[in-house]
Coordinates of C-alpha atoms (C1' of nucleotides) in Angstrom, one line a residue:
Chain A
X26 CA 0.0 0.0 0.0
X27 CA 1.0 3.3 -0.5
X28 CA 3.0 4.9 2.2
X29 CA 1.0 7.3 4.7
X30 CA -2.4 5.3 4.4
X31 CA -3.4 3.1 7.2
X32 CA -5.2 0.7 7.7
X33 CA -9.0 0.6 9.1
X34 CA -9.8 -3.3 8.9
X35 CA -10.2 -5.7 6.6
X36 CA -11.5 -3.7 3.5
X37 CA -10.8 -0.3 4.8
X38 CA -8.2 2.4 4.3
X39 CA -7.7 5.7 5.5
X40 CA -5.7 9.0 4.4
X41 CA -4.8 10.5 7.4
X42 CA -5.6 14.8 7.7
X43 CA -2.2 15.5 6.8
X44 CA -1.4 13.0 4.2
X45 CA -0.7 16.6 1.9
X46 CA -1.5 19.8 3.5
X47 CA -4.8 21.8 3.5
X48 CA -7.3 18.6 3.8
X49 CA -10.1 19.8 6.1
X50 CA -11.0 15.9 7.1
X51 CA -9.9 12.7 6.7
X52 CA -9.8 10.1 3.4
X53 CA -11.2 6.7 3.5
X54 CA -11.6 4.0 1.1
X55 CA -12.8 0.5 0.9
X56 CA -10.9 -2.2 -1.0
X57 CA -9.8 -5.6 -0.5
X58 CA -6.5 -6.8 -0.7
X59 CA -7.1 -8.0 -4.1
X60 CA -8.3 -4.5 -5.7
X61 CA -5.4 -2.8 -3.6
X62 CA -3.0 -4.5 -6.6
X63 CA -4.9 -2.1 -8.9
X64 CA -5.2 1.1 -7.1
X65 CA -3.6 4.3 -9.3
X66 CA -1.8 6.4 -6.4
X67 CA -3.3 9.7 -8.5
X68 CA -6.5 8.6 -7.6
X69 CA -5.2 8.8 -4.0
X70 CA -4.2 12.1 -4.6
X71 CA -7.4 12.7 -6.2
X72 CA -9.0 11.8 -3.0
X73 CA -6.8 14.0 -0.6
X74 CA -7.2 16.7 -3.0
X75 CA -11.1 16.7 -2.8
X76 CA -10.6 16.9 1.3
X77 CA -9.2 20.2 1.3
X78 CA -12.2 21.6 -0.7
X79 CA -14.3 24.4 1.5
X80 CA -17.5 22.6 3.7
X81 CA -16.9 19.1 3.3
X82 CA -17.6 17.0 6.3
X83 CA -16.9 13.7 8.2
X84 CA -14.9 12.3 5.0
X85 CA -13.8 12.1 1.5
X86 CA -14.6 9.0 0.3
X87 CA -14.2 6.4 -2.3
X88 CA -15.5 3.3 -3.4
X89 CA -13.4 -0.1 -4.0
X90 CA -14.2 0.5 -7.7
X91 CA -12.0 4.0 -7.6
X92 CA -9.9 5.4 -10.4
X93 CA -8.7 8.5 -11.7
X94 CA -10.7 10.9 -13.3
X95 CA -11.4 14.3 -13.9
X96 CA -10.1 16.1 -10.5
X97 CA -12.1 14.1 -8.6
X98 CA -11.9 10.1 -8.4
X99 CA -14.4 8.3 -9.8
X100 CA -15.9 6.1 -7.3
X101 CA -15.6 9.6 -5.1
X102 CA -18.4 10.3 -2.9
X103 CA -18.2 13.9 -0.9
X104 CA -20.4 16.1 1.2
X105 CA -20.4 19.7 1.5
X106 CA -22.4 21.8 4.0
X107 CA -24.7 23.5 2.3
X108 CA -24.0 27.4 4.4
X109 CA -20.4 27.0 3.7
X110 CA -19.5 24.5 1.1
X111 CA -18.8 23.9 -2.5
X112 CA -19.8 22.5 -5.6
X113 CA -17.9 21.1 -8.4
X114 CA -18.5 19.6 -11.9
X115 CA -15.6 17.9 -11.4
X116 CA -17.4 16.2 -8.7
X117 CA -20.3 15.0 -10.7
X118 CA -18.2 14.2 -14.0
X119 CA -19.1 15.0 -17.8
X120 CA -21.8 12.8 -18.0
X121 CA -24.2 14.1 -15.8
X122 CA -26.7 11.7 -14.7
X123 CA -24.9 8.4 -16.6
X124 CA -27.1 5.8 -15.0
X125 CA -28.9 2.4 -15.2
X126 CA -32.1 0.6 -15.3
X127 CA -33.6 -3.0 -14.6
X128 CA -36.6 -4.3 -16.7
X129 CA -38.1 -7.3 -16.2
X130 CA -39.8 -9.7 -18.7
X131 CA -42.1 -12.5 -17.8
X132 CA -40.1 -14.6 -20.5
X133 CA -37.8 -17.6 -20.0
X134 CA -34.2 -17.5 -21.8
X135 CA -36.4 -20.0 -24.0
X136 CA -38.3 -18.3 -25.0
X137 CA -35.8 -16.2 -27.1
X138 CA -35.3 -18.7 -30.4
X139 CA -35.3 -15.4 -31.9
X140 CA -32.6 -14.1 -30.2
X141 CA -30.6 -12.6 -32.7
X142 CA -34.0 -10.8 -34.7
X143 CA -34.7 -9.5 -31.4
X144 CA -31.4 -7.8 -30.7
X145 CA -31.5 -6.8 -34.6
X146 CA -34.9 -5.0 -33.8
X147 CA -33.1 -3.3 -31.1
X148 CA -29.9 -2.2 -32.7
X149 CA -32.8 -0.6 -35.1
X150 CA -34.9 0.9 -33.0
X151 CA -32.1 2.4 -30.7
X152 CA -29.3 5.0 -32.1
X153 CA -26.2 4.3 -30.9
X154 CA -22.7 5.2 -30.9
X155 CA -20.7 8.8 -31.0
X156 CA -22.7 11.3 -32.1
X157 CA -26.0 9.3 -32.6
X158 CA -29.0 10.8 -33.8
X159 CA -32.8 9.9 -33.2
X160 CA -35.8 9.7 -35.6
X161 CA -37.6 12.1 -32.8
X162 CA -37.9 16.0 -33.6
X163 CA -38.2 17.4 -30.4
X164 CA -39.1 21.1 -30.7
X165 CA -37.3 23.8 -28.5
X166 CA -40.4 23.5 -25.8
X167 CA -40.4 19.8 -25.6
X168 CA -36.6 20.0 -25.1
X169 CA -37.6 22.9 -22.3
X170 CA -40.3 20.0 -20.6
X171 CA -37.5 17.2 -21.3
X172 CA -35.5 19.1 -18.8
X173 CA -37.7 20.3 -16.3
X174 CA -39.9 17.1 -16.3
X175 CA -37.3 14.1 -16.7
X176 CA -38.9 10.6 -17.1
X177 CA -42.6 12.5 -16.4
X178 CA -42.1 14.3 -19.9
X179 CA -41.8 10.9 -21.6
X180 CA -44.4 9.5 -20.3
X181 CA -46.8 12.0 -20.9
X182 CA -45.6 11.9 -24.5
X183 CA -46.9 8.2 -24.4
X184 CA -43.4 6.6 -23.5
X185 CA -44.2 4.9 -20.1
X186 CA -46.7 4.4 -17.6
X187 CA -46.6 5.8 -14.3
X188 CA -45.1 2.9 -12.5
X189 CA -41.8 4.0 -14.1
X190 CA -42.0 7.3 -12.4
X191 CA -42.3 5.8 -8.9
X192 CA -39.4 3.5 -9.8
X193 CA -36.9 5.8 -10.6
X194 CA -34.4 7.5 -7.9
X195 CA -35.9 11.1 -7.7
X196 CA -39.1 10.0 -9.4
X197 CA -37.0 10.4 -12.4
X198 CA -36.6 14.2 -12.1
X199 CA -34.3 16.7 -9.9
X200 CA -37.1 20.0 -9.5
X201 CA -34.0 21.9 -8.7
X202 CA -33.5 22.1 -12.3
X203 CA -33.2 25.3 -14.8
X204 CA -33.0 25.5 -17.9
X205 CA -32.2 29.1 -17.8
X206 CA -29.1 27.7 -17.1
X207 CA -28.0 25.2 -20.0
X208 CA -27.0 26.9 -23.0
X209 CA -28.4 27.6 -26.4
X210 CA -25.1 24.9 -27.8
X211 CA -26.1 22.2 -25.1
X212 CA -29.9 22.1 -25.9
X213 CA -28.6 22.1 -30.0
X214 CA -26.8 19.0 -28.7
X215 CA -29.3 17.4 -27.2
X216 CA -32.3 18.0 -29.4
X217 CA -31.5 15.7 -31.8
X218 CA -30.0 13.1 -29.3
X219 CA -32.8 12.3 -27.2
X220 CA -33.7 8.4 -27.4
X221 CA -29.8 7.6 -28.0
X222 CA -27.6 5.5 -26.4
X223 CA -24.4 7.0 -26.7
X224 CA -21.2 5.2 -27.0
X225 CA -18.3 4.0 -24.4
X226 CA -19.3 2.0 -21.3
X227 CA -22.9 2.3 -22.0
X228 CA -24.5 -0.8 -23.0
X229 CA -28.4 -2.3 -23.7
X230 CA -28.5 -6.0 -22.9
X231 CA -30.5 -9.0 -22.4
X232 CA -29.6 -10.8 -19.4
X233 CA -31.4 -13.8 -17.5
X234 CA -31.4 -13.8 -13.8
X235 CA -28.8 -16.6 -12.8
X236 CA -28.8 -16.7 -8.8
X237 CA -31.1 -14.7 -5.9
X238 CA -29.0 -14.6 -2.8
X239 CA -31.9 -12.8 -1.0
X240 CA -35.3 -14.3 -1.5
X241 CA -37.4 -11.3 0.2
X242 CA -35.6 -8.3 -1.2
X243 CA -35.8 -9.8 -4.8
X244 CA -40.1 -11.1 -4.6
X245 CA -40.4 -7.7 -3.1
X246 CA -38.1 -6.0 -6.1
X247 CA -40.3 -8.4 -8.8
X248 CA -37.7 -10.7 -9.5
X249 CA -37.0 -14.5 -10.2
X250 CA -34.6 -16.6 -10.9
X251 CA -34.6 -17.9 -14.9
X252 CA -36.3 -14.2 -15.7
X253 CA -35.3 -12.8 -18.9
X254 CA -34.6 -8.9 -17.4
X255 CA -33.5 -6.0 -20.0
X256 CA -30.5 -3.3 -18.4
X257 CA -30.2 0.1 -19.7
X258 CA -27.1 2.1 -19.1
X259 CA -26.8 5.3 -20.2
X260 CA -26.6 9.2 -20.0
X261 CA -27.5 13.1 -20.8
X262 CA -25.1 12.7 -24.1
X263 CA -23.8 15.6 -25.4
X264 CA -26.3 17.9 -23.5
X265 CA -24.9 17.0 -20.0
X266 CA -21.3 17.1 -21.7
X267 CA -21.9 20.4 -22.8
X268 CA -23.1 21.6 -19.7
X269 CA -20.1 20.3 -18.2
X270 CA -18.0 22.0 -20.0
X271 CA -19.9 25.9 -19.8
X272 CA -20.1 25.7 -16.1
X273 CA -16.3 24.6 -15.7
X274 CA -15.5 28.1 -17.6
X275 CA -17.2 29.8 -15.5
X276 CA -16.5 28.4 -12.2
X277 CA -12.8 28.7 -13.0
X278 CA -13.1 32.3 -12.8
X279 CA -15.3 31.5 -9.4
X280 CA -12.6 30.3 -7.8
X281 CA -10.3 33.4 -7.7
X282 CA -13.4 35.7 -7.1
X283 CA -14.8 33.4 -4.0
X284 CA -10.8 33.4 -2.7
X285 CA -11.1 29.2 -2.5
X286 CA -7.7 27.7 -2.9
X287 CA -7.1 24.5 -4.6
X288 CA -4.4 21.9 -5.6
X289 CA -5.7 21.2 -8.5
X290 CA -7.5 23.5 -11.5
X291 CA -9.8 20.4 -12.3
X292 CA -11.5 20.6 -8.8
X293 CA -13.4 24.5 -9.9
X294 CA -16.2 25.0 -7.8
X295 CA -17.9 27.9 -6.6
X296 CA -19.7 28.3 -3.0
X297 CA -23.6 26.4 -2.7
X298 CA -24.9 29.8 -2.0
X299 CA -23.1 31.8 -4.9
X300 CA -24.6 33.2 -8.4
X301 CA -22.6 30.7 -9.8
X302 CA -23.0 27.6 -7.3
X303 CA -26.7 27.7 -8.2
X304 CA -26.4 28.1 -11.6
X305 CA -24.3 25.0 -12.2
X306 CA -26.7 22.9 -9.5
X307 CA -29.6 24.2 -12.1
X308 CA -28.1 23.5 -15.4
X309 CA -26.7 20.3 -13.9
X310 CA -30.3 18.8 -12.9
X311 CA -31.5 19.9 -16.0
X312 CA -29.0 17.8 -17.5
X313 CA -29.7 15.0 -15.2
X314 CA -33.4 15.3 -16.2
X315 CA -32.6 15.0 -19.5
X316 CA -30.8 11.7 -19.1
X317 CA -33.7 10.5 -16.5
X318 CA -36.5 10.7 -19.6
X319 CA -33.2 9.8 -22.1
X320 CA -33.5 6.6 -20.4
X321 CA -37.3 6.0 -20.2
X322 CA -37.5 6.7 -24.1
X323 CA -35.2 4.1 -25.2
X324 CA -37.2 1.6 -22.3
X325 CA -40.4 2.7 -24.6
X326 CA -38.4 1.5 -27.7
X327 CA -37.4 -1.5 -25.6
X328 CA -41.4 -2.6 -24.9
X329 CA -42.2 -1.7 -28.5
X330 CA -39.5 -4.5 -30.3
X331 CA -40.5 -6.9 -26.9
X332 CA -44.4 -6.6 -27.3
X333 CA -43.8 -7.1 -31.0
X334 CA -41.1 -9.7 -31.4
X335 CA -42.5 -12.0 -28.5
X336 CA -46.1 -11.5 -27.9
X337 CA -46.0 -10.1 -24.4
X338 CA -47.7 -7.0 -23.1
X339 CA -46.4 -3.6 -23.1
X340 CA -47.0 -3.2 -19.4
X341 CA -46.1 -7.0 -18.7
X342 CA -41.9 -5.4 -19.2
X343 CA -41.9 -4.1 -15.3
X344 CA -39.2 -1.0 -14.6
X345 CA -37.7 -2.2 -11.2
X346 CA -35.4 0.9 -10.8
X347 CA -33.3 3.4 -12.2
X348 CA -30.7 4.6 -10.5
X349 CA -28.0 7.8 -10.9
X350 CA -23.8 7.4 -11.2
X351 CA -22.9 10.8 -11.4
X352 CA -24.8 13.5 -10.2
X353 CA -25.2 15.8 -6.5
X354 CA -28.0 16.2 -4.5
X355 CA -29.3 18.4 -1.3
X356 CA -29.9 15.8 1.0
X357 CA -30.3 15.4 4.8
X358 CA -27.8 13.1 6.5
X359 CA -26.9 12.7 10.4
X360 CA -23.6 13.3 11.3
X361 CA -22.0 13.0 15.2
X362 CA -25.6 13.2 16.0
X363 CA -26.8 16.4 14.4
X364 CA -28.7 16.3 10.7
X365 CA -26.9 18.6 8.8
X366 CA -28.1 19.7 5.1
X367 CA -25.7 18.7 2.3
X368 CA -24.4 18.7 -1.0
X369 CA -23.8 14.9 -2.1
X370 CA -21.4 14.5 -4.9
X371 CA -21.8 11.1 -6.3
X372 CA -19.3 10.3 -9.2
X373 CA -19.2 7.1 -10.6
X374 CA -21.0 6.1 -7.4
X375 CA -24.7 4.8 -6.4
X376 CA -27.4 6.1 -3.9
X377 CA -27.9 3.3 -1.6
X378 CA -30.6 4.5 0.7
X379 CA -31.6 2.0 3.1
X380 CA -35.5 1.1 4.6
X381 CA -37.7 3.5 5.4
X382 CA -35.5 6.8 4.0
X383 CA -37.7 9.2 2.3
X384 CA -37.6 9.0 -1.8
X385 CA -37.9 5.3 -1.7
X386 CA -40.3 4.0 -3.6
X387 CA -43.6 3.1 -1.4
X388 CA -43.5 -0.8 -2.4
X389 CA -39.8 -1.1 -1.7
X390 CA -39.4 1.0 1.8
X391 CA -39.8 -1.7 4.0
X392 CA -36.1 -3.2 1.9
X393 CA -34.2 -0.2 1.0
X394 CA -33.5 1.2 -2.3
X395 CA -32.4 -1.2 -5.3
X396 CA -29.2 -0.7 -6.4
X397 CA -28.2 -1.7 -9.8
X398 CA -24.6 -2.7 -10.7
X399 CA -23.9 -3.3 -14.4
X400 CA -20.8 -5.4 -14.8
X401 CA -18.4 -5.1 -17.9
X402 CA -19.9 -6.2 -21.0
X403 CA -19.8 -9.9 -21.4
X404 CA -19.7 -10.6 -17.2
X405 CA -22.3 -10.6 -14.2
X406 CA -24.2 -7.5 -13.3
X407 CA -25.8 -7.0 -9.9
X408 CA -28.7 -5.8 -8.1
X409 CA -28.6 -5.1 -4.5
X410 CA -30.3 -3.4 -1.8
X411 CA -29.0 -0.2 0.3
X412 CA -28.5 -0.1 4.0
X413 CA -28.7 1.6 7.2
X414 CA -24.8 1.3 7.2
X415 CA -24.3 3.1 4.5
X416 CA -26.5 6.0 5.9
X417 CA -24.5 6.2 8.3
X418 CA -21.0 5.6 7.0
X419 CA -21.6 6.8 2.8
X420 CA -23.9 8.8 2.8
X421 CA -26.1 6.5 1.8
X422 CA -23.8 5.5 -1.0
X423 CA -22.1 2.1 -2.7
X424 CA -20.5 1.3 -6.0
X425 CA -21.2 2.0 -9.6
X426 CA -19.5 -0.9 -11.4
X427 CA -16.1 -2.3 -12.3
X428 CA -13.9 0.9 -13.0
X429 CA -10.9 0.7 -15.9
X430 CA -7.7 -1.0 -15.6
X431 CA -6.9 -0.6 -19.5
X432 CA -7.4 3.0 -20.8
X433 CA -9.0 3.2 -24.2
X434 CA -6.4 3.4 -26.5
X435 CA -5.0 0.8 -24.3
X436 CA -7.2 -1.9 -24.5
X437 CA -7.6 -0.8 -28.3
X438 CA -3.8 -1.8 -28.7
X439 CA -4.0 -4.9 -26.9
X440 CA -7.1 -6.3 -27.7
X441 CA -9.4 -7.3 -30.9
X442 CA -12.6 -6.6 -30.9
X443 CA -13.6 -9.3 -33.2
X444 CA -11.6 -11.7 -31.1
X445 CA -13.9 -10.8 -27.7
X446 CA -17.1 -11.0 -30.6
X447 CA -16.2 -14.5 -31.4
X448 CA -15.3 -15.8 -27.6
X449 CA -18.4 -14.3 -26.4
X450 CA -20.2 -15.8 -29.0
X451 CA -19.2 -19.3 -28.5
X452 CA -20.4 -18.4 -24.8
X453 CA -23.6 -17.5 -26.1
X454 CA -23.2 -13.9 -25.5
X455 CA -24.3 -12.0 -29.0
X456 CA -23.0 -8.7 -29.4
X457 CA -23.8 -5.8 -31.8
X458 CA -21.8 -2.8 -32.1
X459 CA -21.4 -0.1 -34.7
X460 CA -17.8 -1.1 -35.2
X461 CA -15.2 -3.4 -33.9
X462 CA -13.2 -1.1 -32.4
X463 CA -16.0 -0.3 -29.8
X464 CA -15.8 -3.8 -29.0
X465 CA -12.1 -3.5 -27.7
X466 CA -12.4 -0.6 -25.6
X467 CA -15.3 -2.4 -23.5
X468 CA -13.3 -6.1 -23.4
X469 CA -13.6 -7.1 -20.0
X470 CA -10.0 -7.4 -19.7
X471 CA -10.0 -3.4 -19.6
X472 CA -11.9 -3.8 -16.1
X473 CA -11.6 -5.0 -13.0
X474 CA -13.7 -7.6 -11.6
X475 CA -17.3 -6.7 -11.0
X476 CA -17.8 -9.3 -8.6
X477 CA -14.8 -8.3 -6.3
X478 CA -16.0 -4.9 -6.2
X479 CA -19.4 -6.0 -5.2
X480 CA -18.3 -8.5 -2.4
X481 CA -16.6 -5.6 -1.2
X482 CA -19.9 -3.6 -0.7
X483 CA -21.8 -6.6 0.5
X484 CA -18.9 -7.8 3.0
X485 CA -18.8 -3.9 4.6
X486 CA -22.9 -3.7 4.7
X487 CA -22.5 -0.5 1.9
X488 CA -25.4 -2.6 0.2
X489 CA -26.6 -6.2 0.1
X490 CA -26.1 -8.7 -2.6
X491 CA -29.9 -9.5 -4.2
X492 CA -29.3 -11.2 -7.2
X493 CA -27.0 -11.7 -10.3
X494 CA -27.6 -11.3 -13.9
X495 CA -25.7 -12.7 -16.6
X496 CA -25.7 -10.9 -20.4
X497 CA -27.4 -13.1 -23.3
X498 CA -27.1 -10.3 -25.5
X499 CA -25.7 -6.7 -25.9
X500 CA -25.8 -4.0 -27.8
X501 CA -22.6 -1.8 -27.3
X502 CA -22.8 2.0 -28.5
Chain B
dA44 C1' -18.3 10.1 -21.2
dT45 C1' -17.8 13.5 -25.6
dG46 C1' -20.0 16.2 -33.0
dT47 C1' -13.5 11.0 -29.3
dT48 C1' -8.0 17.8 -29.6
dC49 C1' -13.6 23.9 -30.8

DNA sequence: ATGTTC
């Protein structure tokens, strides 16, 4: 390990205050021994870095499924008191609102003869890759009510029913958010993108449910063992991107004028409170809406190839949950005893609010939130439920997924895409992609185990294992 | 992640 971190306990690491000058409170992490092989030491830094920042309390924190990113780790999770703290972009990351879904099916893995038609219909009815366009023509208003309204706009333009609303984190929409505050280039960005999938990590598949480890949670989450189960994972595209980028500009210049200091340009930020604060927490959940009804859309297009290809019923394809990587929230957490109002930076991290919190869905309270974990393509993705523990150790927070050990020109040097098309084939694991080279970048040898990151999780109580899913097919953007 | 270095 690296020198000046000690060790908490089996899975847990801290960065002492100290550990560089200026950090406000201390650093913790959770890995196992394993994952510690794999851990970047400018991630480390990343996390030290982020506990200097102005208002952030009890710790700055990171998931076992950390990396470097964009001056903040992803797999970061940080609170800021909401009189006197920050927030940062950098601390959300440029896809605002990436995120993930679970549908289930009442079909049997058998019942897909027509596998490869189905996942034909899909690749159809789904634009993806960089830069992908929709058939949709959303006028400048709808775009408005896109970003005000989140999944609600879709479904009141026929894409849904209302069950999806109550199943999504937030009810699928942020009412923080203002448009006033995204910019006439992100909304030309995102007009014709709505309905996309978008290209990278993000992923539709078919998957089955191979093993429940906790009967109640799952019966009460609507799912068995043998389902057929549909995962979305995807994001605000180049609308959240753009509004990434403005608000950086400006907060830059925030910075100086607020007097904060900082080790690292990346971390810009501007007080809660401030002008500027507000207007990047406004354009942000505007993009966050945006990827919130982004993500209901293409589950639309999803029911529409299902009900036609295999004769089942538009509302028979259930939405268990939808959950947020990358996005901050004013929440309400307890801390030494005293609930303090916050500023939650989640990046590359999931809410895992445990039973009874407020914002979980009425039919789940009594188990805690779902959290959905997609693995790598080609390997095990997870659903699991949140905790008290992580109220009171996270924030009510867990991990988002496997996180990169191979960059992407990396992996794209090392590995063939039509290789990892073939072996997953011969596994029964179809995949469609625009190009091969999209394949490469998202080989599962370019990331760490899912499952060791989860067991991590599980082990420290962050969230509870609820079931596995394993990929029959997938369509890579 | 991203009209993949406006």
């Amino acid at each position: 390990m690296i020198e000046g971190v000690v060790r908490k306990g089996e899975y847990e690491w801290e960065l002492p205050v100290g550990f560089i000058p200026g950090m406000h409170v201390p650093g913790r992490f959770f890995l196992s021994d394993e994952l510690t092989k794999t851990l970047e030491e400018g991630a480390l830094q990343q996390l030290a870095h982020v506990a200097t920042m102005p208002g952030i309390i009890h710790n700055s924190l990171a998931m076992p499924d950390i990396h470097w990113g964009y001056g903040f780790p992803i797999g970061g999770v940080a609170a800021f008191e909401y009189e006197t703290g920050v927030i940062s972009p950098g601390g959300v990351g440029f896809d605002i609102n990436c995120g993930v879904r679970l549908l289930t099916t009442p079909l049997k893995p058998s019942d897909l003869a027509q596998k490869k038609e189905i996942l034909d219909n899909l690749f159809d009815a789904v634009p993806v890759g960089v830069g992908a366009r929709s058939s949709l023509r959303l006028s400048e208003k709808q775009l408005e009510k896109m970003m005000t309204d989140g999944a609600r706009f879709a479904v009141a333009e026929g894409y849904g029913n209302s069950d999806d609303i109550t199943h999504c984190e937030e009810q699928g929409r942020m009412k923080e958010a203002d448009p006033a505050h995204v910019s006439r280039k992100a909304r030309s960005r995102g007009v014709p993108q709505s309905g996309t999938l978008g290209a990278g990590n993000h992923f539709l598949e078919i998957q089955v449910v191979e093993e429940i480890y906790d009967e109640e949670a799952a019966r009460t989450f609507g799912v068995e063992q043998g389902q057929v189960c549909m995962m979305v994972h995807c994001g605000s595209r180049g609308l959240g991107h753009q509004v990434c980028t403005d608000h950086l500009q400006v907060l830059e210049h925030a910075v100086s004028k607020y007097h904060i200091q900082l080790p690292d340009k990346q971390l810009a930020c501007a007080p809660l409170t401030s002008p500027e604060g507000k207007a990047y927490f406004g354009g942000m959940a505007a993009a966050a809406n945006y990827a919130w009804a982004n993500r209901q859309i293409i589950t639309h297009q999803i029911r529409s190839v299902l009900t036609r290809m295999s004769g089942i019923g538009y509302d028979d394809i259930r939405l268990v949950y939808d959950v947020a990587h990358n996005v901050a929230k004013i929440e309400e957490h307890e801390i030494d005893g005293k609930t303090r109002k916050v500023c939650v930076h989640r990046k590359g991290a999931t809410r895992a609010f445990g039973p009874k919190c407020p914002d979980v869905p009425a039919d789940y309270t009594h188990v805690g939130q779902p959290v959905i974990i997609p693995g790598s393509m080609g390997s095990s993705s997870y659903l699991l439920k949140g905790t008290d523990v992580a109220m009171n150790r996270t924030f009510g927070s867990t991990c988002h997924g496997a996180g990169r050990v191979l960059s992407r020109s990396q992996a794209k040097k090392k590995i063939q895409g039509k290789n990892i098309r073939e072996t997953l084939g011969r596994a029964g694991i179809m995949v469609k992609a625009p190009h091969d080279g999209a394949i490469a970048e998202e080989a599962p040898d370019a990331y760490k185990s899912s499952s060791e990151v989860v067991s991590v999780v599980h082990n420290l109580g962050l969230s509870r294992l609820v079931a596995r899913l394993e990929p029959l097919g997938v369509i890579k953007g």
